[in-house]
Amino acid sequence: MKNPFPYSDSNKRYHTYTCFLSRRFGGKVSRVPLNAGFTCPNLDGTKGRGGCVYCSPAGSGEFGGDPRLPIREQFSQVAARMAGKWDTPRHIAYFQAHTNTYAPADTLRRLYEEALACPGVVGLAVATRPDCLPGEVCALLGELARRTYLTVELGLQTVHDATGERINRCHSYADFLAGVEKLRARGVPFGVHLIDGLPGETREMMVETAKRVGGLRPHLVKIHLLHLLEGTALAREYREKPFPLMSRDEYVQTVCDQLEWLPPECVIGRLTGDGDPETLIGPDWSRKKLCVLNEIDKELARRDSWQGKRLGSMPAGGAAPG
């Protein structure tokens, strides 16, 4: 069956990050995860304590650098470690662990500039919370967006505030929308992180999240599976009162539903995450990431569907957006 989706350089019926970066930069680009040693207002008591219930002590930075090292040294070490998988001279410096705008603007400038000066860096990705975007930080991000390829990735996870309270997110959907508008006002491309399988959420709720996020026209969306990890509040709760984890088929069907509501030009940063295999409690099937991605491909082909199909339009060509 011929692939009808133009934002593709393979059999994928969704707009992969690999395809977007290859078209924009003329070849393969790797993302080098960094850990600048930030904390989070949901850890230090400003907004809450303990963090989001699914968040590991590393703040999603398990695969990043050593926060005790300068950014340049971290970058060199992590890039060398990744070279076997990503043999490319082009890199995006990815500030991943915890909340990467949660510091004075001068401190952020120094760290971001150090990363941009690393060999082969063609862009910057900054993961943060939507309620950690004060004016001076947004001004800095706007300046950087005019100089380099920048994406600010906002942790939303779900548009449903009841779930947000359940997972101790300590910010609301309204806070997220306000953060998006701050970035838009400065011309900063934004990405959104979603998590499927959060306790109490139905398939319909997860699809509703994708619909609303798609309506905001983000540059990038990452869809993650909820990983239950040792050392998290959610793991402790699970042992005391178990709740259902998504099956692989449930996840595949939900992701395909979500993709159908996301605009075709929106870049899909990922469709499943990597749980640390040493601390992963479940779902166990998530260890076979390639199998999950293959099942998504097969289901989209079976449906004769693609990203954005339910929006009723298809872009005329496959040129990557600027």
Tab-separated table of N, CA, C and O in Angstrom, residues 44-155:
chain	number	residue	atom	x	y	z
A	44	ASP	N	11.301	21.603	45.245
A	44	ASP	CA	11.926	22.434	46.282
A	44	ASP	C	10.923	23.132	47.198
A	44	ASP	O	11.299	23.914	48.065
A	45	GLY	N	9.626	22.863	46.986
A	45	GLY	CA	8.610	23.447	47.851
A	45	GLY	C	7.961	24.696	47.301
A	45	GLY	O	6.975	25.175	47.862
A	46	THR	N	8.481	25.251	46.201
A	46	THR	CA	7.868	26.444	45.615
A	46	THR	C	6.441	26.149	45.159
A	46	THR	O	5.517	26.934	45.390
A	47	LYS	N	6.266	25.026	44.476
A	47	LYS	CA	4.940	24.589	44.044
A	47	LYS	C	4.496	23.321	44.775
A	47	LYS	O	3.314	23.089	44.970
A	48	GLY	N	5.439	22.471	45.101
A	48	GLY	CA	5.110	21.210	45.745
A	48	GLY	C	6.372	20.484	46.163
A	48	GLY	O	7.493	20.998	45.992
A	49	ARG	N	6.202	19.304	46.672
A	49	ARG	CA	7.343	18.469	47.065
A	49	ARG	C	7.121	17.049	46.553
A	49	ARG	O	5.997	16.601	46.414
A	50	GLY	N	8.223	16.385	46.277
A	50	GLY	CA	8.134	15.008	45.803
A	50	GLY	C	8.085	14.879	44.306
A	50	GLY	O	8.341	13.809	43.765
A	51	GLY	N	7.747	15.953	43.594
A	51	GLY	CA	7.685	15.902	42.140
A	51	GLY	C	6.440	15.187	41.645
A	51	GLY	O	5.604	14.705	42.415
A	52	CYS	N	6.303	15.109	40.333
A	52	CYS	CA	5.206	14.341	39.750
A	52	CYS	C	5.383	12.881	40.146
A	52	CYS	O	6.510	12.391	40.267
A	53	VAL	N	4.282	12.184	40.344
A	53	VAL	CA	4.344	10.860	40.965
A	53	VAL	C	5.091	9.832	40.122
A	53	VAL	O	5.572	8.832	40.646
A	54	TYR	N	5.197	10.063	38.808
A	54	TYR	CA	5.873	9.117	37.926
A	54	TYR	C	7.347	9.461	37.728
A	54	TYR	O	8.096	8.701	37.109
A	55	CYS	N	7.769	10.634	38.206
A	55	CYS	CA	9.102	11.144	37.892
A	55	CYS	C	10.156	10.458	38.754
A	55	CYS	O	10.026	10.367	39.975
A	56	SER	N	11.227	10.007	38.111
A	56	SER	CA	12.316	9.339	38.815
A	56	SER	C	13.187	10.367	39.533
A	56	SER	O	13.119	11.569	39.232
A	57	PRO	N	14.022	9.940	40.463
A	57	PRO	CA	14.927	10.882	41.125
A	57	PRO	C	15.824	11.646	40.157
A	57	PRO	O	16.267	12.753	40.457
A	58	ALA	N	16.082	11.062	38.987
A	58	ALA	CA	16.935	11.732	37.990
A	58	ALA	C	16.178	12.772	37.181
A	58	ALA	O	16.764	13.441	36.330
A	59	GLY	N	14.871	12.921	37.404
A	59	GLY	CA	14.111	13.930	36.683
A	59	GLY	C	14.111	13.729	35.188
A	59	GLY	O	14.250	14.674	34.412
A	60	SER	N	13.963	12.473	34.740
A	60	SER	CA	13.977	12.091	33.323
A	60	SER	C	15.348	12.259	32.682
A	60	SER	O	15.459	12.282	31.467
A	61	GLY	N	16.373	12.360	33.505
A	61	GLY	CA	17.714	12.547	32.962
A	61	GLY	C	18.598	11.325	33.059
A	61	GLY	O	19.832	11.434	33.082
A	62	GLU	N	17.994	10.121	33.099
A	62	GLU	CA	18.769	8.891	33.271
A	62	GLU	C	19.820	8.698	32.183
A	62	GLU	O	20.866	8.081	32.418
A	63	PHE	N	19.525	9.177	30.978
A	63	PHE	CA	20.424	8.924	29.857
A	63	PHE	C	21.299	10.134	29.529
A	63	PHE	O	21.969	10.175	28.506
A	64	GLY	N	21.272	11.122	30.400
A	64	GLY	CA	22.036	12.337	30.159
A	64	GLY	C	23.418	12.304	30.763
A	64	GLY	O	23.928	11.260	31.193
A	65	GLY	N	24.036	13.478	30.830
A	65	GLY	CA	25.392	13.595	31.338
A	65	GLY	C	25.439	13.676	32.854
A	65	GLY	O	24.425	13.679	33.543
A	66	ASP	N	26.660	13.762	33.347
A	66	ASP	CA	26.922	13.879	34.781
A	66	ASP	C	26.805	15.351	35.173
A	66	ASP	O	27.592	16.179	34.707
A	67	PRO	N	25.826	15.715	36.024
A	67	PRO	CA	25.620	17.132	36.349
A	67	PRO	C	26.796	17.765	37.088
A	67	PRO	O	26.853	18.992	37.200
A	68	ARG	N	27.723	16.949	37.574
A	68	ARG	CA	28.904	17.498	38.255
A	68	ARG	C	29.928	18.030	37.265
A	68	ARG	O	30.864	18.747	37.652
A	69	LEU	N	29.761	17.700	35.990
A	69	LEU	CA	30.717	18.114	34.959
A	69	LEU	C	30.218	19.352	34.222
A	69	LEU	O	29.005	19.560	34.080
A	70	PRO	N	31.141	20.184	33.717
A	70	PRO	CA	30.729	21.299	32.865
A	70	PRO	C	29.994	20.787	31.623
A	70	PRO	O	30.180	19.641	31.204
A	71	ILE	N	29.169	21.638	31.053
A	71	ILE	CA	28.359	21.260	29.893
A	71	ILE	C	29.226	20.733	28.754
A	71	ILE	O	28.900	19.717	28.119
A	72	ARG	N	30.341	21.386	28.474
A	72	ARG	CA	31.187	20.949	27.365
A	72	ARG	C	31.700	19.523	27.586
A	72	ARG	O	31.718	18.710	26.654
A	73	GLU	N	32.104	19.203	28.816
A	73	GLU	CA	32.592	17.852	29.094
A	73	GLU	C	31.472	16.826	29.020
A	73	GLU	O	31.647	15.713	28.498
A	74	GLN	N	30.313	17.186	29.559
A	74	GLN	CA	29.146	16.303	29.447
A	74	GLN	C	28.854	15.993	27.988
A	74	GLN	O	28.652	14.839	27.607
A	75	PHE	N	28.801	17.045	27.200
A	75	PHE	CA	28.465	16.891	25.789
A	75	PHE	C	29.443	15.939	25.101
A	75	PHE	O	29.034	15.032	24.371
A	76	SER	N	30.725	16.139	25.352
A	76	SER	CA	31.749	15.303	24.721
A	76	SER	C	31.570	13.840	25.105
A	76	SER	O	31.627	12.947	24.254
A	77	GLN	N	31.319	13.575	26.377
A	77	GLN	CA	31.169	12.200	26.845
A	77	GLN	C	29.916	11.532	26.280
A	77	GLN	O	29.961	10.394	25.802
A	78	VAL	N	28.776	12.235	26.343
A	78	VAL	CA	27.520	11.647	25.883
A	78	VAL	C	27.536	11.461	24.368
A	78	VAL	O	27.094	10.425	23.852
A	79	ALA	N	28.050	12.438	23.635
A	79	ALA	CA	28.124	12.309	22.181
A	79	ALA	C	28.990	11.125	21.781
A	79	ALA	O	28.665	10.382	20.840
A	80	ALA	N	30.104	10.914	22.488
A	80	ALA	CA	30.968	9.770	22.196
A	80	ALA	C	30.244	8.459	22.473
A	80	ALA	O	30.370	7.485	21.716
A	81	ARG	N	29.468	8.425	23.557
A	81	ARG	CA	28.725	7.225	23.905
A	81	ARG	C	27.651	6.905	22.873
A	81	ARG	O	27.330	5.739	22.607
A	82	MET	N	27.091	7.949	22.266
A	82	MET	CA	26.025	7.762	21.295
A	82	MET	C	26.529	7.519	19.884
A	82	MET	O	25.737	7.193	18.991
A	83	ALA	N	27.818	7.680	19.652
A	83	ALA	CA	28.360	7.664	18.296
A	83	ALA	C	28.093	6.352	17.569
A	83	ALA	O	27.929	6.333	16.343
A	84	GLY	N	28.036	5.243	18.306
A	84	GLY	CA	27.777	3.965	17.657
A	84	GLY	C	26.412	3.904	17.009
A	84	GLY	O	26.235	3.307	15.949
A	85	LYS	N	25.434	4.531	17.651
A	85	LYS	CA	24.067	4.531	17.134
A	85	LYS	C	23.820	5.706	16.208
A	85	LYS	O	23.110	5.576	15.204
A	86	TRP	N	24.379	6.853	16.543
A	86	TRP	CA	24.146	8.071	15.765
A	86	TRP	C	25.485	8.585	15.232
A	86	TRP	O	26.121	9.435	15.844
A	87	ASP	N	25.904	8.033	14.116
A	87	ASP	CA	27.173	8.434	13.511
A	87	ASP	C	26.924	9.660	12.634
A	87	ASP	O	26.637	9.560	11.444
A	88	THR	N	27.005	10.822	13.245
A	88	THR	CA	26.716	12.060	12.541
A	88	THR	C	27.502	13.205	13.169
A	88	THR	O	27.724	13.203	14.386
A	89	PRO	N	27.897	14.193	12.370
A	89	PRO	CA	28.593	15.357	12.930
A	89	PRO	C	27.651	16.449	13.406
A	89	PRO	O	28.094	17.476	13.908
A	90	ARG	N	26.334	16.229	13.265
A	90	ARG	CA	25.359	17.267	13.613
A	90	ARG	C	24.610	16.866	14.885
A	90	ARG	O	24.141	15.734	14.990
A	91	HIS	N	24.461	17.821	15.786
A	91	HIS	CA	23.852	17.499	17.078
A	91	HIS	C	22.927	18.617	17.558
A	91	HIS	O	23.160	19.796	17.252
A	92	ILE	N	21.921	18.226	18.334
A	92	ILE	CA	21.110	19.163	19.100
A	92	ILE	C	21.448	18.957	20.565
A	92	ILE	O	21.413	17.824	21.067
A	93	ALA	N	21.806	20.013	21.243
A	93	ALA	CA	22.073	19.953	22.680
A	93	ALA	C	20.738	19.982	23.404
A	93	ALA	O	19.978	20.951	23.278
A	94	TYR	N	20.459	18.921	24.155
A	94	TYR	CA	19.144	18.748	24.765
A	94	TYR	C	19.252	18.847	26.284
A	94	TYR	O	19.752	17.939	26.941
A	95	PHE	N	18.802	19.973	26.843
A	95	PHE	CA	18.725	20.131	28.290
A	95	PHE	C	17.478	19.398	28.756
A	95	PHE	O	16.354	19.884	28.616
A	96	GLN	N	17.684	18.205	29.340
A	96	GLN	CA	16.585	17.273	29.552
A	96	GLN	C	16.147	17.138	31.008
A	96	GLN	O	14.954	17.096	31.292
A	97	ALA	N	17.078	17.038	31.939
A	97	ALA	CA	16.738	16.647	33.310
A	97	ALA	C	16.103	17.796	34.089
A	97	ALA	O	16.590	18.928	34.077
A	98	HIS	N	15.003	17.494	34.765
A	98	HIS	CA	14.295	18.441	35.617
A	98	HIS	C	13.799	19.653	34.825
A	98	HIS	O	13.405	19.518	33.665
A	99	THR	N	13.838	20.870	35.405
A	99	THR	CA	13.207	22.051	34.812
A	99	THR	C	14.296	23.014	34.346
A	99	THR	O	14.933	23.688	35.153
A	100	ASN	N	14.472	23.109	33.033
A	100	ASN	CA	15.668	23.736	32.476
A	100	ASN	C	15.540	25.211	32.145
A	100	ASN	O	16.362	25.765	31.421
A	101	THR	N	14.495	25.848	32.710
A	101	THR	CA	14.429	27.316	32.703
A	101	THR	C	14.310	27.830	34.135
A	101	THR	O	13.994	29.017	34.339
A	102	TYR	N	14.568	26.972	35.097
A	102	TYR	CA	14.356	27.305	36.503
A	102	TYR	C	15.654	27.815	37.127
A	102	TYR	O	16.263	27.187	37.983
A	103	ALA	N	16.058	28.990	36.650
A	103	ALA	CA	17.289	29.640	37.110
A	103	ALA	C	17.277	31.063	36.577
A	103	ALA	O	16.514	31.390	35.653
A	104	PRO	N	18.103	31.955	37.135
A	104	PRO	CA	18.192	33.309	36.591
A	104	PRO	C	18.610	33.297	35.118
A	104	PRO	O	19.345	32.406	34.674
A	105	ALA	N	18.132	34.291	34.385
A	105	ALA	CA	18.405	34.348	32.947
A	105	ALA	C	19.904	34.369	32.653
A	105	ALA	O	20.353	33.766	31.665
A	106	ASP	N	20.706	35.041	33.474
A	106	ASP	CA	22.152	35.078	33.242
A	106	ASP	C	22.772	33.691	33.353
A	106	ASP	O	23.670	33.330	32.573
A	107	THR	N	22.309	32.915	34.320
A	107	THR	CA	22.804	31.543	34.464
A	107	THR	C	22.410	30.702	33.261
A	107	THR	O	23.226	29.943	32.709
A	108	LEU	N	21.168	30.846	32.835
A	108	LEU	CA	20.699	30.094	31.673
A	108	LEU	C	21.474	30.475	30.419
A	108	LEU	O	21.869	29.605	29.633
A	109	ARG	N	21.733	31.762	30.234
A	109	ARG	CA	22.485	32.205	29.056
A	109	ARG	C	23.856	31.537	29.017
A	109	ARG	O	24.281	31.035	27.968
A	110	ARG	N	24.531	31.529	30.144
A	110	ARG	CA	25.875	30.930	30.186
A	110	ARG	C	25.830	29.452	29.807
A	110	ARG	O	26.649	28.979	29.010
A	111	LEU	N	24.874	28.718	30.345
A	111	LEU	CA	24.780	27.290	30.068
A	111	LEU	C	24.360	27.021	28.625
A	111	LEU	O	24.939	26.149	27.948
A	112	TYR	N	23.373	27.753	28.146
A	112	TYR	CA	22.920	27.556	26.763
A	112	TYR	C	24.036	27.899	25.773
A	112	TYR	O	24.241	27.185	24.783
A	113	GLU	N	24.735	28.993	26.018
A	113	GLU	CA	25.808	29.396	25.099
A	113	GLU	C	26.945	28.371	25.103
A	113	GLU	O	27.542	28.091	24.065
A	114	GLU	N	27.244	27.815	26.278
A	114	GLU	CA	28.277	26.789	26.342
A	114	GLU	C	27.877	25.584	25.496
A	114	GLU	O	28.709	24.997	24.788
A	115	ALA	N	26.606	25.216	25.549
A	115	ALA	CA	26.130	24.088	24.751
A	115	ALA	C	26.176	24.395	23.263
A	115	ALA	O	26.600	23.563	22.448
A	116	LEU	N	25.757	25.598	22.884
A	116	LEU	CA	25.761	25.969	21.466
A	116	LEU	C	27.166	26.027	20.890
A	116	LEU	O	27.354	25.870	19.678
A	117	ALA	N	28.158	26.230	21.748
A	117	ALA	CA	29.544	26.308	21.281
A	117	ALA	C	30.191	24.936	21.128
A	117	ALA	O	31.322	24.838	20.642
A	118	CYS	N	29.514	23.874	21.526
A	118	CYS	CA	30.086	22.531	21.411
A	118	CYS	C	30.165	22.114	19.937
A	118	CYS	O	29.354	22.549	19.114
A	119	PRO	N	31.129	21.275	19.586
A	119	PRO	CA	31.345	20.904	18.180
A	119	PRO	C	30.121	20.266	17.535
A	119	PRO	O	29.524	19.340	18.091
A	120	GLY	N	29.731	20.800	16.386
A	120	GLY	CA	28.656	20.210	15.606
A	120	GLY	C	27.252	20.537	16.053
A	120	GLY	O	26.289	20.043	15.472
A	121	VAL	N	27.089	21.379	17.076
A	121	VAL	CA	25.749	21.685	17.575
A	121	VAL	C	25.033	22.620	16.596
A	121	VAL	O	25.529	23.701	16.278
A	122	VAL	N	23.860	22.174	16.124
A	122	VAL	CA	23.076	22.959	15.167
A	122	VAL	C	21.786	23.493	15.777
A	122	VAL	O	21.024	24.194	15.103
A	123	GLY	N	21.540	23.163	17.042
A	123	GLY	CA	20.311	23.631	17.660
A	123	GLY	C	20.255	23.264	19.132
A	123	GLY	O	21.156	22.601	19.664
A	124	LEU	N	19.186	23.709	19.752
A	124	LEU	CA	19.030	23.589	21.198
A	124	LEU	C	17.604	23.143	21.500
A	124	LEU	O	16.648	23.647	20.908
A	125	ALA	N	17.467	22.194	22.420
A	125	ALA	CA	16.154	21.797	22.937
A	125	ALA	C	16.174	21.964	24.450
A	125	ALA	O	17.131	21.555	25.112
A	126	VAL	N	15.119	22.566	24.981
A	126	VAL	CA	15.060	22.883	26.402
A	126	VAL	C	13.751	22.343	26.966
A	126	VAL	O	12.663	22.794	26.588
A	127	ALA	N	13.842	21.356	27.859
A	127	ALA	CA	12.652	20.798	28.501
A	127	ALA	C	12.356	21.568	29.782
A	127	ALA	O	13.254	21.812	30.591
A	128	THR	N	11.093	21.945	29.966
A	128	THR	CA	10.751	22.749	31.134
A	128	THR	C	9.270	22.618	31.467
A	128	THR	O	8.525	21.889	30.792
A	129	ARG	N	8.854	23.324	32.512
A	129	ARG	CA	7.452	23.425	32.895
A	129	ARG	C	6.862	24.708	32.312
A	129	ARG	O	7.558	25.720	32.205
A	130	PRO	N	5.571	24.707	31.977
A	130	PRO	CA	4.971	25.923	31.411
A	130	PRO	C	4.835	27.062	32.407
A	130	PRO	O	4.637	28.211	31.999
A	131	ASP	N	4.957	26.761	33.716
A	131	ASP	CA	4.857	27.814	34.724
A	131	ASP	C	6.230	28.329	35.155
A	131	ASP	O	6.346	29.018	36.172
A	132	CYS	N	7.263	27.999	34.384
A	132	CYS	CA	8.627	28.465	34.685
A	132	CYS	C	9.181	29.255	33.508
A	132	CYS	O	10.282	28.969	33.000
A	133	LEU	N	8.405	30.239	33.067
A	133	LEU	CA	8.782	31.054	31.911
A	133	LEU	C	8.601	32.540	32.229
A	133	LEU	O	7.777	33.226	31.623
A	134	PRO	N	9.392	33.073	33.173
A	134	PRO	CA	9.296	34.505	33.470
A	134	PRO	C	9.755	35.350	32.281
A	134	PRO	O	10.413	34.846	31.347
A	135	GLY	N	9.428	36.635	32.330
A	135	GLY	CA	9.675	37.515	31.192
A	135	GLY	C	11.105	37.547	30.715
A	135	GLY	O	11.387	37.479	29.504
A	136	GLU	N	12.081	37.646	31.649
A	136	GLU	CA	13.468	37.747	31.231
A	136	GLU	C	13.974	36.452	30.598
A	136	GLU	O	14.819	36.469	29.698
A	137	VAL	N	13.426	35.326	31.040
A	137	VAL	CA	13.805	34.046	30.437
A	137	VAL	C	13.198	33.932	29.038
A	137	VAL	O	13.861	33.494	28.094
A	138	CYS	N	11.952	34.355	28.884
A	138	CYS	CA	11.327	34.332	27.558
A	138	CYS	C	12.056	35.254	26.588
A	138	CYS	O	12.192	34.938	25.395
A	139	ALA	N	12.541	36.390	27.083
A	139	ALA	CA	13.319	37.289	26.222
A	139	ALA	C	14.585	36.601	25.734
A	139	ALA	O	14.964	36.711	24.552
A	140	LEU	N	15.260	35.875	26.626
A	140	LEU	CA	16.459	35.127	26.239
A	140	LEU	C	16.118	34.054	25.216
A	140	LEU	O	16.817	33.899	24.201
A	141	LEU	N	15.043	33.323	25.456
A	141	LEU	CA	14.646	32.268	24.523
A	141	LEU	C	14.293	32.851	23.154
A	141	LEU	O	14.631	32.270	22.116
A	142	GLY	N	13.628	33.996	23.150
A	142	GLY	CA	13.305	34.640	21.883
A	142	GLY	C	14.554	35.048	21.117
A	142	GLY	O	14.632	34.907	19.887
A	143	GLU	N	15.552	35.546	21.837
A	143	GLU	CA	16.824	35.908	21.207
A	143	GLU	C	17.494	34.678	20.597
A	143	GLU	O	17.970	34.708	19.446
A	144	LEU	N	17.511	33.578	21.345
A	144	LEU	CA	18.139	32.354	20.851
A	144	LEU	C	17.387	31.783	19.653
A	144	LEU	O	18.001	31.253	18.720
A	145	ALA	N	16.059	31.889	19.660
A	145	ALA	CA	15.261	31.363	18.551
A	145	ALA	C	15.546	32.090	17.247
A	145	ALA	O	15.357	31.527	16.162
A	146	ARG	N	15.994	33.328	17.340
A	146	ARG	CA	16.350	34.065	16.128
A	146	ARG	C	17.733	33.680	15.613
A	146	ARG	O	18.059	33.966	14.460
A	147	ARG	N	18.529	33.037	16.459
A	147	ARG	CA	19.912	32.694	16.094
A	147	ARG	C	20.120	31.242	15.738
A	147	ARG	O	21.044	30.900	15.006
A	148	THR	N	19.267	30.366	16.268
A	148	THR	CA	19.505	28.943	16.098
A	148	THR	C	18.178	28.204	16.084
A	148	THR	O	17.120	28.795	16.354
A	149	TYR	N	18.231	26.926	15.783
A	149	TYR	CA	17.029	26.089	15.842
A	149	TYR	C	16.774	25.741	17.306
A	149	TYR	O	17.507	24.974	17.918
A	150	LEU	N	15.723	26.311	17.871
A	150	LEU	CA	15.388	26.138	19.283
A	150	LEU	C	13.978	25.573	19.418
A	150	LEU	O	13.055	26.031	18.744
A	151	THR	N	13.828	24.581	20.288
A	151	THR	CA	12.504	24.101	20.677
A	151	THR	C	12.428	24.066	22.194
A	151	THR	O	13.294	23.480	22.844
A	152	VAL	N	11.410	24.702	22.752
A	152	VAL	CA	11.162	24.637	24.187
A	152	VAL	C	10.056	23.608	24.406
A	152	VAL	O	8.938	23.771	23.916
A	153	GLU	N	10.385	22.534	25.117
A	153	GLU	CA	9.479	21.406	25.291
A	153	GLU	C	8.784	21.506	26.644
A	153	GLU	O	9.436	21.496	27.692
A	154	LEU	N	7.464	21.600	26.606
A	154	LEU	CA	6.656	21.815	27.810
A	154	LEU	C	6.035	20.500	28.284
A	154	LEU	O	5.380	19.795	27.505
A	155	GLY	N	6.223	20.199	29.552
A	155	GLY	CA	5.629	19.003	30.131
A	155	GLY	C	4.174	19.253	30.497
A	155	GLY	O	3.884	19.903	31.507
